[in-house]
Coordinates of C-alpha atoms and ligand atoms in Angstrom, one line a residue:
M215 CA -18.0 1.1 22.3
Y216 CA -19.3 1.8 18.8
S217 CA -22.6 0.5 17.6
I218 CA -22.5 -0.2 13.9
P219 CA -25.8 -1.5 12.5
I220 CA -25.4 -4.4 10.1
T221 CA -27.7 -5.2 7.2
K222 CA -26.8 -8.6 6.0
A223 CA -26.8 -9.6 2.3
T224 CA -29.8 -11.9 1.6
Q225 CA -27.9 -13.7 -1.1
L226 CA -24.3 -14.6 -0.6
K227 CA -21.9 -14.8 -3.6
A228 CA -20.2 -18.0 -4.7
K229 CA -16.6 -18.1 -3.6
T230 CA -13.8 -18.0 -6.2
P231 CA -11.1 -20.7 -5.8
S232 CA -7.9 -19.2 -4.3
D233 CA -5.8 -19.9 -7.4
K234 CA -8.2 -17.9 -9.6
L235 CA -8.4 -14.9 -7.3
G236 CA -5.6 -12.7 -8.6
F237 CA -5.6 -9.3 -7.0
G238 CA -8.4 -6.8 -6.4
R239 CA -11.0 -8.3 -8.8
V240 CA -13.2 -10.3 -6.4
F241 CA -15.2 -8.6 -3.6
T242 CA -16.9 -10.0 -0.5
D243 CA -20.6 -9.8 0.4
H244 CA -20.5 -6.7 2.6
M245 CA -19.0 -3.2 2.9
F246 CA -18.8 -0.4 5.4
A247 CA -20.1 3.1 4.7
M248 CA -20.5 6.4 6.4
Q249 CA -21.4 9.9 5.3
Y250 CA -20.0 13.3 6.1
T251 CA -21.6 16.8 5.9
A252 CA -20.2 20.0 7.2
Q253 CA -23.4 20.4 9.4
E254 CA -23.5 16.9 10.9
G255 CA -19.9 15.7 10.6
W256 CA -19.5 12.0 10.0
H257 CA -22.8 10.0 10.5
N258 CA -24.7 7.0 9.6
P259 CA -21.9 4.4 10.0
R260 CA -23.2 1.0 8.8
I261 CA -22.3 -2.3 7.3
L262 CA -24.4 -3.2 4.3
P263 CA -24.4 -5.6 1.3
Y264 CA -21.7 -4.8 -1.2
A265 CA -23.3 -2.8 -4.0
P266 CA -22.7 -0.1 -6.6
L267 CA -22.7 3.5 -5.3
S268 CA -25.0 6.3 -6.4
L269 CA -23.3 9.6 -7.0
S270 CA -24.1 13.0 -8.6
P271 CA -22.4 13.3 -12.0
A272 CA -21.1 16.6 -10.6
A273 CA -19.5 15.0 -7.5
A274 CA -16.2 16.7 -6.8
V275 CA -14.3 13.4 -6.7
L276 CA -15.1 12.8 -10.4
H277 CA -13.8 16.2 -11.6
Y278 CA -11.1 17.3 -9.2
G279 CA -9.8 14.0 -7.8
A280 CA -10.6 14.6 -4.1
E281 CA -9.9 11.0 -3.0
V282 CA -7.6 9.2 -0.6
F283 CA -7.3 5.5 0.2
E284 CA -5.5 2.8 2.1
G285 CA -4.5 -0.7 1.6
L286 CA -3.8 -3.4 4.2
K287 CA -4.5 -7.1 4.7
A288 CA -6.1 -9.6 7.0
Y289 CA -4.3 -12.9 7.3
R290 CA -5.5 -16.4 8.3
R291 CA -3.3 -18.2 10.8
A292 CA -2.7 -22.0 10.7
D293 CA -5.1 -22.3 13.7
G294 CA -7.9 -20.6 11.7
G295 CA -7.8 -17.2 13.6
I296 CA -7.7 -14.0 11.6
Q297 CA -5.5 -10.9 12.2
M298 CA -4.6 -7.6 10.6
F299 CA -1.1 -6.1 10.3
R300 CA -0.6 -2.6 11.8
P301 CA -4.1 -1.3 10.8
Q302 CA -3.8 1.6 13.2
D303 CA -0.8 2.9 11.1
N304 CA -2.9 2.7 7.9
L305 CA -5.8 4.7 9.5
R306 CA -3.3 7.4 10.9
R307 CA -1.9 7.7 7.3
L308 CA -5.4 7.9 5.8
N309 CA -6.0 11.0 8.0
D310 CA -2.6 12.4 7.0
S311 CA -3.6 12.0 3.4
A312 CA -7.0 13.4 4.0
E313 CA -5.5 16.5 5.6
R314 CA -3.4 17.1 2.5
L315 CA -6.4 17.1 0.3
C316 CA -8.7 19.0 2.7
L317 CA -10.9 16.0 3.1
P318 CA -12.5 15.6 6.6
Q319 CA -10.7 13.6 9.3
I320 CA -12.2 10.3 10.3
D321 CA -12.5 8.8 13.8
E322 CA -9.6 6.3 13.6
A323 CA -11.0 4.1 16.5
L324 CA -14.4 3.9 14.8
A325 CA -12.8 3.0 11.4
L326 CA -10.7 0.3 13.1
E327 CA -13.7 -1.2 14.8
A328 CA -15.6 -1.0 11.5
M329 CA -12.8 -2.8 9.7
R330 CA -12.6 -5.5 12.4
Q331 CA -16.4 -6.1 12.3
L332 CA -16.6 -6.1 8.5
V333 CA -13.7 -8.7 8.3
E334 CA -15.3 -10.8 11.0
L335 CA -18.7 -10.7 9.2
D336 CA -17.0 -11.8 5.9
A337 CA -14.5 -14.1 7.6
S338 CA -15.4 -17.0 5.4
W339 CA -13.7 -15.0 2.5
V340 CA -10.3 -14.9 4.2
P341 CA -8.3 -17.5 2.2
A342 CA -6.4 -20.1 4.1
D343 CA -3.8 -20.9 1.3
N344 CA -0.2 -20.0 1.8
G345 CA 0.4 -16.4 0.7
A346 CA -3.2 -15.6 0.1
S347 CA -5.0 -12.9 2.2
L348 CA -8.0 -10.6 2.4
Y349 CA -7.0 -7.2 1.0
I350 CA -8.8 -4.3 2.8
R351 CA -9.4 -1.1 0.9
P352 CA -10.7 1.9 3.0
F353 CA -11.3 5.0 0.8
L354 CA -12.7 8.5 1.3
F355 CA -13.8 11.1 -1.3
A356 CA -15.7 14.3 -1.8
T357 CA -19.2 14.1 -3.1
D358 CA -20.2 17.8 -3.3
P359 CA -22.5 18.1 -6.3
D360 CA -21.0 21.3 -7.4
L361 CA -18.4 22.2 -10.1
S362 CA -17.3 25.4 -8.4
L363 CA -14.1 25.2 -6.5
H364 CA -15.0 25.7 -2.9
G365 CA -14.2 23.9 0.3
I366 CA -15.4 20.3 0.7
S367 CA -18.6 19.9 2.7
N368 CA -19.8 16.5 1.6
A369 CA -17.8 13.3 1.7
E370 CA -18.2 9.5 1.9
F371 CA -16.0 6.8 3.5
Y372 CA -16.2 3.1 2.5
I373 CA -14.3 0.0 3.3
I374 CA -14.4 -2.9 0.8
L375 CA -12.7 -6.3 1.0
S376 CA -11.1 -8.3 -1.7
P377 CA -9.8 -11.8 -1.2
S378 CA -6.4 -12.0 -3.0
G379 CA -4.2 -14.9 -4.2
S380 CA -0.6 -15.1 -3.4
Y381 CA 1.5 -12.4 -5.0
Y382 CA 4.2 -15.0 -5.5
A383 CA 2.2 -18.0 -6.8
E384 CA 5.4 -19.2 -8.5
G385 CA 7.8 -18.3 -5.7
V386 CA 9.4 -14.9 -5.0
S387 CA 11.0 -13.9 -8.3
P388 CA 13.1 -10.8 -9.1
V389 CA 11.9 -8.2 -11.6
R390 CA 13.4 -6.0 -14.2
I391 CA 12.9 -2.3 -13.7
I392 CA 13.7 0.9 -15.6
I393 CA 14.7 4.3 -14.2
E394 CA 12.1 6.8 -15.5
T395 CA 13.8 10.0 -16.8
E396 CA 10.9 11.9 -18.3
D397 CA 7.8 11.7 -16.1
V398 CA 7.8 12.3 -12.4
R399 CA 5.4 10.9 -9.8
A400 CA 5.5 13.6 -7.3
V401 CA 7.3 16.8 -6.2
R402 CA 8.1 18.2 -2.7
G403 CA 5.1 20.3 -1.7
G404 CA 2.8 18.2 -3.8
T405 CA 0.8 15.1 -2.8
G406 CA 3.6 12.5 -3.0
Y407 CA 3.4 11.5 0.7
A408 CA -0.4 11.2 0.5
K409 CA -2.0 8.0 -0.7
C410 CA -4.3 9.6 -3.2
G411 CA -5.7 8.4 -6.5
G412 CA -4.3 11.3 -8.4
N413 CA -0.7 10.1 -7.8
Y414 CA -1.6 6.9 -9.4
A415 CA -3.2 8.6 -12.4
A416 CA 0.0 10.7 -12.8
A417 CA 2.1 7.5 -12.8
N418 CA 0.1 5.6 -15.5
R419 CA 2.0 6.9 -18.5
A420 CA 5.4 5.9 -17.3
G421 CA 4.1 2.5 -16.1
D422 CA 2.5 1.8 -19.5
R423 CA 5.7 2.7 -21.4
A424 CA 7.8 0.5 -19.1
A425 CA 5.3 -2.4 -19.5
K426 CA 5.5 -2.1 -23.3
K427 CA 9.3 -2.4 -23.1
G428 CA 8.9 -5.5 -20.8
F429 CA 9.7 -3.9 -17.5
A430 CA 7.7 -4.7 -14.3
Q431 CA 8.1 -1.3 -12.7
V432 CA 9.6 2.1 -13.0
L433 CA 12.1 3.5 -10.6
W434 CA 11.1 7.1 -9.9
L435 CA 13.5 10.0 -9.5
D436 CA 12.9 13.2 -7.6
G437 CA 10.8 15.7 -9.6
V438 CA 13.2 18.7 -9.4
Q439 CA 16.7 17.5 -10.2
R440 CA 15.8 14.0 -11.6
K441 CA 18.8 12.9 -9.6
Y442 CA 17.7 11.2 -6.4
I443 CA 15.9 7.9 -6.2
E444 CA 12.4 8.0 -4.7
E445 CA 10.3 4.8 -5.1
V446 CA 9.8 1.8 -7.4
G447 CA 6.4 1.6 -9.0
S448 CA 4.0 1.9 -6.0
M449 CA 6.5 0.5 -3.5
N450 CA 9.2 2.0 -1.4
V451 CA 12.7 0.9 -2.4
M452 CA 15.8 -0.3 -0.5
F453 CA 19.4 -1.0 -1.7
K454 CA 22.1 -2.9 0.1
I455 CA 25.3 -1.1 -0.7
G456 CA 28.6 -2.2 0.9
G457 CA 26.9 -3.9 3.9
K458 CA 24.5 -1.1 4.6
V459 CA 20.8 -0.8 3.7
V460 CA 20.0 2.6 2.1
T461 CA 16.5 3.8 1.5
P462 CA 15.3 7.2 0.3
Q463 CA 14.4 9.6 3.2
L464 CA 10.9 10.8 3.5
T465 CA 11.2 14.2 1.9
G466 CA 7.5 14.8 1.2
S467 CA 7.4 13.3 -2.3
V468 CA 7.9 9.7 -1.0
L469 CA 5.0 7.7 0.4
P470 CA 5.7 6.7 4.1
G471 CA 5.2 2.9 3.6
I472 CA 4.3 0.8 6.6
T473 CA 6.3 -2.1 5.1
R474 CA 9.2 0.3 4.7
R475 CA 8.9 1.2 8.4
S476 CA 8.6 -2.5 9.4
C477 CA 11.7 -3.4 7.4
I478 CA 13.7 -0.5 9.0
E479 CA 12.6 -1.6 12.5
L480 CA 13.6 -5.3 11.8
L481 CA 17.0 -4.4 10.2
K482 CA 17.8 -2.2 13.2
E483 CA 17.0 -5.1 15.5
W484 CA 19.3 -7.4 13.5
D485 CA 22.1 -4.8 13.8
I486 CA 22.2 -4.3 10.1
P487 CA 23.0 -0.6 9.5
V488 CA 20.1 1.3 7.8
E489 CA 20.4 4.8 6.3
E490 CA 17.4 6.9 5.4
R491 CA 19.0 9.6 3.2
L492 CA 19.2 11.0 -0.3
L493 CA 20.5 8.4 -2.8
S494 CA 21.5 9.6 -6.2
V495 CA 21.4 7.5 -9.4
E496 CA 25.1 8.4 -9.8
E497 CA 25.9 6.8 -6.4
L498 CA 23.9 3.7 -7.4
L499 CA 25.7 3.4 -10.7
T500 CA 29.1 3.8 -9.0
A501 CA 28.2 1.0 -6.5
M502 CA 27.1 -1.2 -9.4
R503 CA 30.4 -0.6 -11.2
A504 CA 32.4 -1.2 -8.0
G505 CA 30.4 -4.4 -7.3
T506 CA 29.2 -3.1 -3.9
L507 CA 25.5 -3.1 -4.8
E508 CA 24.5 -6.3 -3.1
E509 CA 20.7 -6.3 -3.1
A510 CA 17.8 -4.1 -4.3
F511 CA 14.2 -4.5 -3.5
G512 CA 10.8 -2.8 -3.4
C513 CA 8.6 -3.1 -0.3
G514 CA 4.9 -2.6 0.1
T515 CA 1.8 -4.4 1.5
A516 CA 0.9 -6.2 -1.8
A517 CA 4.3 -7.9 -2.4
V518 CA 5.9 -7.5 1.0
V519 CA 9.3 -7.4 -0.7
S520 CA 10.0 -7.5 -4.5
P521 CA 13.6 -8.2 -5.4
V522 CA 15.0 -6.1 -8.3
G523 CA 17.0 -8.4 -10.6
E524 CA 17.9 -6.0 -13.3
L525 CA 18.1 -2.2 -13.5
H526 CA 18.0 -0.1 -16.7
Y527 CA 19.0 3.5 -17.1
G528 CA 19.3 5.0 -20.6
D529 CA 21.4 2.4 -22.4
I530 CA 23.0 1.1 -19.3
S531 CA 21.7 -2.3 -18.0
V532 CA 22.9 -4.1 -14.9
R533 CA 22.0 -7.3 -13.1
V534 CA 21.7 -7.2 -9.3
N535 CA 22.8 -10.2 -7.3
D536 CA 22.9 -12.4 -10.4
F537 CA 19.1 -12.0 -10.8
K538 CA 18.4 -13.8 -7.5
I539 CA 16.7 -12.7 -4.3
G540 CA 19.4 -11.6 -1.8
P541 CA 19.8 -13.0 1.8
I542 CA 18.5 -9.8 3.5
T543 CA 15.6 -9.5 1.1
Q544 CA 14.7 -13.1 1.8
R545 CA 15.1 -12.7 5.6
L546 CA 12.8 -9.7 5.6
Y547 CA 10.2 -11.5 3.5
D548 CA 10.3 -14.6 5.8
S549 CA 10.1 -12.5 9.0
I550 CA 7.3 -10.2 7.9
T551 CA 5.2 -12.9 6.4
G552 CA 5.9 -15.2 9.4
I553 CA 4.6 -12.5 11.8
Q554 CA 1.6 -11.8 9.5
Y555 CA 0.5 -15.5 9.3
G556 CA 1.3 -16.2 12.9
S557 CA 4.2 -18.7 12.5
I558 CA 6.6 -16.2 14.1
P559 CA 5.7 -14.5 17.5
D560 CA 4.7 -10.9 17.2
T561 CA 7.1 -9.2 19.6
H562 CA 6.3 -5.7 18.2
G563 CA 2.6 -5.4 18.8
W564 CA 2.0 -5.3 15.0
L565 CA -0.9 -7.6 14.9
Y566 CA -4.5 -6.7 15.6
P567 CA -6.9 -9.6 16.2
V568 CA -10.1 -9.9 14.1
C569 CA -11.5 -13.2 15.4
E570 CA -10.2 -16.4 16.9
Ligands
LIG1022 C1 0.9 2.3 -0.6 C2 2.2 2.7 -1.2 C3 3.4 2.2 -0.8 C4 3.6 1.1 0.2 O1 3.1 1.4 1.5 P1 2.7 0.2 2.5 O2 2.1 0.9 3.6 O3 4.0 -0.5 2.8 O4 1.8 -0.7 1.7 C5 4.6 2.8 -1.4 N1 4.5 3.7 -2.3 C6 3.3 4.2 -2.8 C7 3.3 5.2 -3.9 C8 2.1 3.7 -2.3 O5 0.9 4.1 -2.7

């Protein structure tokens, strides 16, 4: 359907052992690239050796932050085959993010095929160890070599691949988080729902402060009233309160996570009530005092689920589920990873095959 020329690397890199990979530090031998100009649209799609980029020092992305990205994974099954998890959803969201930043829309079918071919070419980099995977990072940015603020007429799109070790090398363990009361990540009408680099830059200060105090993540509140819970770090967040799972509704300042969506779909199938609605800190504190806060966890591609063991707000500090992963959190983790690695049948059509 699409013909994507491939230039193979003449020298292949040495592979890093799985237990030394960490996250996002090692890259494979190849990458995908294509260019956009207002006159020609997207053109020159190709797979080439992984290499540094050449950019004008005036490129718009470097000055005005015109960049959006995605993150998803390819998993190796026990039989050796490789599959991706809901990649079409990531590409749809990439275009939604691009629309918000006035970056050009990509052809999602072409990008999907590019991703598949790239992973297939670098298939030897997909780790086979339990919990390890190949992280896929598509990204798109404006390259106009021009400091004046005009529309975007030059852009580039890349896909790079990074073999990553298990997020939970020492087993799924709960984390301590702190409710951020000063900085906000996003506001309604802003770019909170878009996966763009600028959101991460805005979150750095709170993240650094939390890390210095020994917390793994910050719990973000809404930017206007500082009252409603939005996300935890760069994950969506869910709370089990009195038998129901409550997660912040997508108001525009919350990133519409694909793991979040998968959790909601599974919970509904299991007849566990799920509510997408506003959830205030006050309601959460009341539930904690009443002992009805049963579980709390973040969810996202990197960690799948990340149980919250302890929550801090001002001088209040509370433990959740005795600092242990809760049964629903565990069941979601087992089900999602089971589907991703092929040990549980995919009844939802969530998997996309790369190669057998
Ligand atoms: C990517 C991301 C998530 C999680 O989305 P997934 O599709 O589940 O990986 C949540 N919040 C933020 C801010 C993100 O950037």
